[in-house]
Amino acid sequence: VDVSAAGFRPNDKMFVVHAIGDSMQPKIHDGDLCVFEVYGSENAGSREGKIVLTTCKDKDSEYDCSFTIKEYHSKKIHHEDGTWEHEWIRLKSLNPQYPTIEITPADAENGCTVGVFRKVL
C-alpha cells in the first residue's frame, strides 16, 4: 500500500488492514484501509481507550472472522506483590448499534491485541 501521500512516516512495525463493517463508525468505515502498529513487548503499555486490532475467535457475532477492530477497555486487579491481572476486558464498538464484546480472563488466553490503530488512509 502506497502511503506516501498519507501525511505520516511509516515504520517496519506498521501494517494495513482492510476494515469490514460499520461497527467503528464514525471513525472507521466499511472498506477503509487502516494503519495499525504492532503491539508487543517493545511498545507494550496501556491500551485503555485505544482502538485495537484483536484476535477474537468466536466473540464477534456480527462477522464470521478471527479479528475485530474495537476500542479497548479493561479493569485490572493489583496484587500486594506488585503483579496484576485483568478482572475484565471490554471491546467496544463506536457505533452504538453494536454490542460491546466482553472478554473474561479465561477468554483472554485465547486472544491477544495484534496492533494499535494509527490512522485511516
PDB file of N, CA and C in Angstrom, residues 78-115:
ATOM      1  N   HIS A  78      -4.797  -5.239  41.130  1.00  0.00           N
ATOM      2  CA  HIS A  78      -3.396  -5.121  41.530  1.00  0.00           C
ATOM      3  C   HIS A  78      -3.178  -5.900  42.822  1.00  0.00           C
ATOM      4  N   HIS A  79      -2.119  -6.701  42.838  1.00  0.00           N
ATOM      5  CA  HIS A  79      -1.802  -7.535  43.994  1.00  0.00           C
ATOM      6  C   HIS A  79      -0.700  -6.884  44.831  1.00  0.00           C
ATOM      7  N   GLU A  80      -0.631  -7.266  46.092  1.00  0.00           N
ATOM      8  CA  GLU A  80       0.354  -6.704  47.016  1.00  0.00           C
ATOM      9  C   GLU A  80       1.793  -6.955  46.564  1.00  0.00           C
ATOM     10  N   ASP A  81       2.024  -8.025  45.823  1.00  0.00           N
ATOM     11  CA  ASP A  81       3.384  -8.341  45.381  1.00  0.00           C
ATOM     12  C   ASP A  81       3.807  -7.548  44.145  1.00  0.00           C
ATOM     13  N   GLY A  82       2.937  -6.615  43.699  1.00  0.00           N
ATOM     14  CA  GLY A  82       3.260  -5.772  42.546  1.00  0.00           C
ATOM     15  C   GLY A  82       2.773  -6.318  41.220  1.00  0.00           C
ATOM     16  N   THR A  83       2.249  -7.520  41.213  1.00  0.00           N
ATOM     17  CA  THR A  83       1.712  -8.086  39.978  1.00  0.00           C
ATOM     18  C   THR A  83       0.262  -7.653  39.805  1.00  0.00           C
ATOM     19  N   TRP A  84      -0.266  -7.900  38.644  1.00  0.00           N
ATOM     20  CA  TRP A  84      -1.658  -7.564  38.366  1.00  0.00           C
ATOM     21  C   TRP A  84      -2.222  -8.562  37.378  1.00  0.00           C
ATOM     22  N   GLU A  85      -3.528  -8.547  37.280  1.00  0.00           N
ATOM     23  CA  GLU A  85      -4.230  -9.358  36.278  1.00  0.00           C
ATOM     24  C   GLU A  85      -5.497  -8.621  35.878  1.00  0.00           C
ATOM     25  N   HIS A  86      -6.019  -8.969  34.717  1.00  0.00           N
ATOM     26  CA  HIS A  86      -7.263  -8.358  34.275  1.00  0.00           C
ATOM     27  C   HIS A  86      -8.445  -8.982  35.016  1.00  0.00           C
ATOM     28  N   GLU A  87      -9.335  -8.119  35.482  1.00  0.00           N
ATOM     29  CA  GLU A  87     -10.611  -8.602  36.004  1.00  0.00           C
ATOM     30  C   GLU A  87     -11.562  -8.813  34.833  1.00  0.00           C
ATOM     31  N   TRP A  88     -11.545  -7.862  33.900  1.00  0.00           N
ATOM     32  CA  TRP A  88     -12.315  -7.983  32.675  1.00  0.00           C
ATOM     33  C   TRP A  88     -11.704  -7.111  31.593  1.00  0.00           C
ATOM     34  N   ILE A  89     -12.066  -7.445  30.351  1.00  0.00           N
ATOM     35  CA  ILE A  89     -11.693  -6.656  29.179  1.00  0.00           C
ATOM     36  C   ILE A  89     -12.962  -6.465  28.373  1.00  0.00           C
ATOM     37  N   ARG A  90     -13.183  -5.250  27.898  1.00  0.00           N
ATOM     38  CA  ARG A  90     -14.331  -4.956  27.039  1.00  0.00           C
ATOM     39  C   ARG A  90     -13.834  -4.331  25.751  1.00  0.00           C
ATOM     40  N   LEU A  91     -14.327  -4.868  24.657  1.00  0.00           N
ATOM     41  CA  LEU A  91     -14.022  -4.349  23.328  1.00  0.00           C
ATOM     42  C   LEU A  91     -15.279  -3.668  22.827  1.00  0.00           C
ATOM     43  N   LYS A  92     -15.225  -2.349  22.757  1.00  0.00           N
ATOM     44  CA  LYS A  92     -16.411  -1.541  22.496  1.00  0.00           C
ATOM     45  C   LYS A  92     -16.445  -1.039  21.053  1.00  0.00           C
ATOM     46  N   SER A  93     -17.602  -1.176  20.436  1.00  0.00           N
ATOM     47  CA  SER A  93     -17.843  -0.577  19.124  1.00  0.00           C
ATOM     48  C   SER A  93     -18.115   0.906  19.316  1.00  0.00           C
ATOM     49  N   LEU A  94     -17.678   1.735  18.374  1.00  0.00           N
ATOM     50  CA  LEU A  94     -18.006   3.163  18.434  1.00  0.00           C
ATOM     51  C   LEU A  94     -19.440   3.400  17.986  1.00  0.00           C
ATOM     52  N   ASN A  95     -19.938   2.545  17.121  1.00  0.00           N
ATOM     53  CA  ASN A  95     -21.314   2.620  16.643  1.00  0.00           C
ATOM     54  C   ASN A  95     -22.206   1.973  17.709  1.00  0.00           C
ATOM     55  N   PRO A  96     -23.114   2.746  18.333  1.00  0.00           N
ATOM     56  CA  PRO A  96     -23.927   2.204  19.423  1.00  0.00           C
ATOM     57  C   PRO A  96     -24.896   1.093  19.009  1.00  0.00           C
ATOM     58  N   GLN A  97     -25.038   0.852  17.724  1.00  0.00           N
ATOM     59  CA  GLN A  97     -25.913  -0.222  17.269  1.00  0.00           C
ATOM     60  C   GLN A  97     -25.302  -1.611  17.487  1.00  0.00           C
ATOM     61  N   TYR A  98     -24.023  -1.651  17.879  1.00  0.00           N
ATOM     62  CA  TYR A  98     -23.329  -2.919  18.053  1.00  0.00           C
ATOM     63  C   TYR A  98     -23.001  -3.145  19.524  1.00  0.00           C
ATOM     64  N   PRO A  99     -23.105  -4.393  19.969  1.00  0.00           N
ATOM     65  CA  PRO A  99     -22.837  -4.683  21.379  1.00  0.00           C
ATOM     66  C   PRO A  99     -21.342  -4.641  21.704  1.00  0.00           C
ATOM     67  N   THR A 100     -21.052  -4.403  22.968  1.00  0.00           N
ATOM     68  CA  THR A 100     -19.694  -4.497  23.473  1.00  0.00           C
ATOM     69  C   THR A 100     -19.354  -5.975  23.642  1.00  0.00           C
ATOM     70  N   ILE A 101     -18.141  -6.334  23.294  1.00  0.00           N
ATOM     71  CA  ILE A 101     -17.672  -7.710  23.461  1.00  0.00           C
ATOM     72  C   ILE A 101     -17.006  -7.817  24.826  1.00  0.00           C
ATOM     73  N   GLU A 102     -17.505  -8.722  25.638  1.00  0.00           N
ATOM     74  CA  GLU A 102     -16.956  -8.948  26.981  1.00  0.00           C
ATOM     75  C   GLU A 102     -15.926 -10.075  26.896  1.00  0.00           C
ATOM     76  N   ILE A 103     -14.748  -9.821  27.420  1.00  0.00           N
ATOM     77  CA  ILE A 103     -13.687 -10.821  27.430  1.00  0.00           C
ATOM     78  C   ILE A 103     -13.365 -11.152  28.888  1.00  0.00           C
ATOM     79  N   THR A 104     -13.473 -12.403  29.246  1.00  0.00           N
ATOM     80  CA  THR A 104     -13.115 -12.837  30.595  1.00  0.00           C
ATOM     81  C   THR A 104     -11.618 -13.150  30.629  1.00  0.00           C
ATOM     82  N   PRO A 105     -11.030 -13.251  31.820  1.00  0.00           N
ATOM     83  CA  PRO A 105      -9.615 -13.642  31.873  1.00  0.00           C
ATOM     84  C   PRO A 105      -9.345 -14.966  31.156  1.00  0.00           C
ATOM     85  N   ALA A 106     -10.257 -15.918  31.244  1.00  0.00           N
ATOM     86  CA  ALA A 106     -10.081 -17.197  30.541  1.00  0.00           C
ATOM     87  C   ALA A 106     -10.102 -16.993  29.025  1.00  0.00           C
ATOM     88  N   ASP A 107     -11.022 -16.138  28.549  1.00  0.00           N
ATOM     89  CA  ASP A 107     -11.080 -15.837  27.115  1.00  0.00           C
ATOM     90  C   ASP A 107      -9.808 -15.150  26.639  1.00  0.00           C
ATOM     91  N   ALA A 108      -9.244 -14.304  27.497  1.00  0.00           N
ATOM     92  CA  ALA A 108      -8.073 -13.515  27.116  1.00  0.00           C
ATOM     93  C   ALA A 108      -6.885 -14.402  26.752  1.00  0.00           C
ATOM     94  N   GLU A 109      -6.843 -15.600  27.310  1.00  0.00           N
ATOM     95  CA  GLU A 109      -5.760 -16.524  26.976  1.00  0.00           C
ATOM     96  C   GLU A 109      -5.840 -16.978  25.525  1.00  0.00           C
ATOM     97  N   ASN A 110      -7.020 -16.924  24.915  1.00  0.00           N
ATOM     98  CA  ASN A 110      -7.209 -17.351  23.534  1.00  0.00           C
ATOM     99  C   ASN A 110      -7.172 -16.198  22.541  1.00  0.00           C
ATOM    100  N   GLY A 111      -6.963 -14.996  23.028  1.00  0.00           N
ATOM    101  CA  GLY A 111      -6.926 -13.842  22.139  1.00  0.00           C
ATOM    102  C   GLY A 111      -5.836 -12.888  22.562  1.00  0.00           C
ATOM    103  N   CYS A 112      -5.485 -11.998  21.662  1.00  0.00           N
ATOM    104  CA  CYS A 112      -4.474 -11.009  22.026  1.00  0.00           C
ATOM    105  C   CYS A 112      -4.608  -9.787  21.136  1.00  0.00           C
ATOM    106  N   THR A 113      -4.054  -8.694  21.631  1.00  0.00           N
ATOM    107  CA  THR A 113      -4.000  -7.476  20.838  1.00  0.00           C
ATOM    108  C   THR A 113      -2.885  -7.626  19.822  1.00  0.00           C
ATOM    109  N   VAL A 114      -3.227  -7.447  18.567  1.00  0.00           N
ATOM    110  CA  VAL A 114      -2.265  -7.581  17.482  1.00  0.00           C
ATOM    111  C   VAL A 114      -1.646  -6.227  17.148  1.00  0.00           C
ATOM    112  N   GLY A 115      -2.476  -5.184  17.148  1.00  0.00           N
ATOM    113  CA  GLY A 115      -1.986  -3.866  16.793  1.00  0.00           C
ATOM    114  C   GLY A 115      -2.831  -2.752  17.371  1.00  0.00           C
TER     115      GLY A 115
END
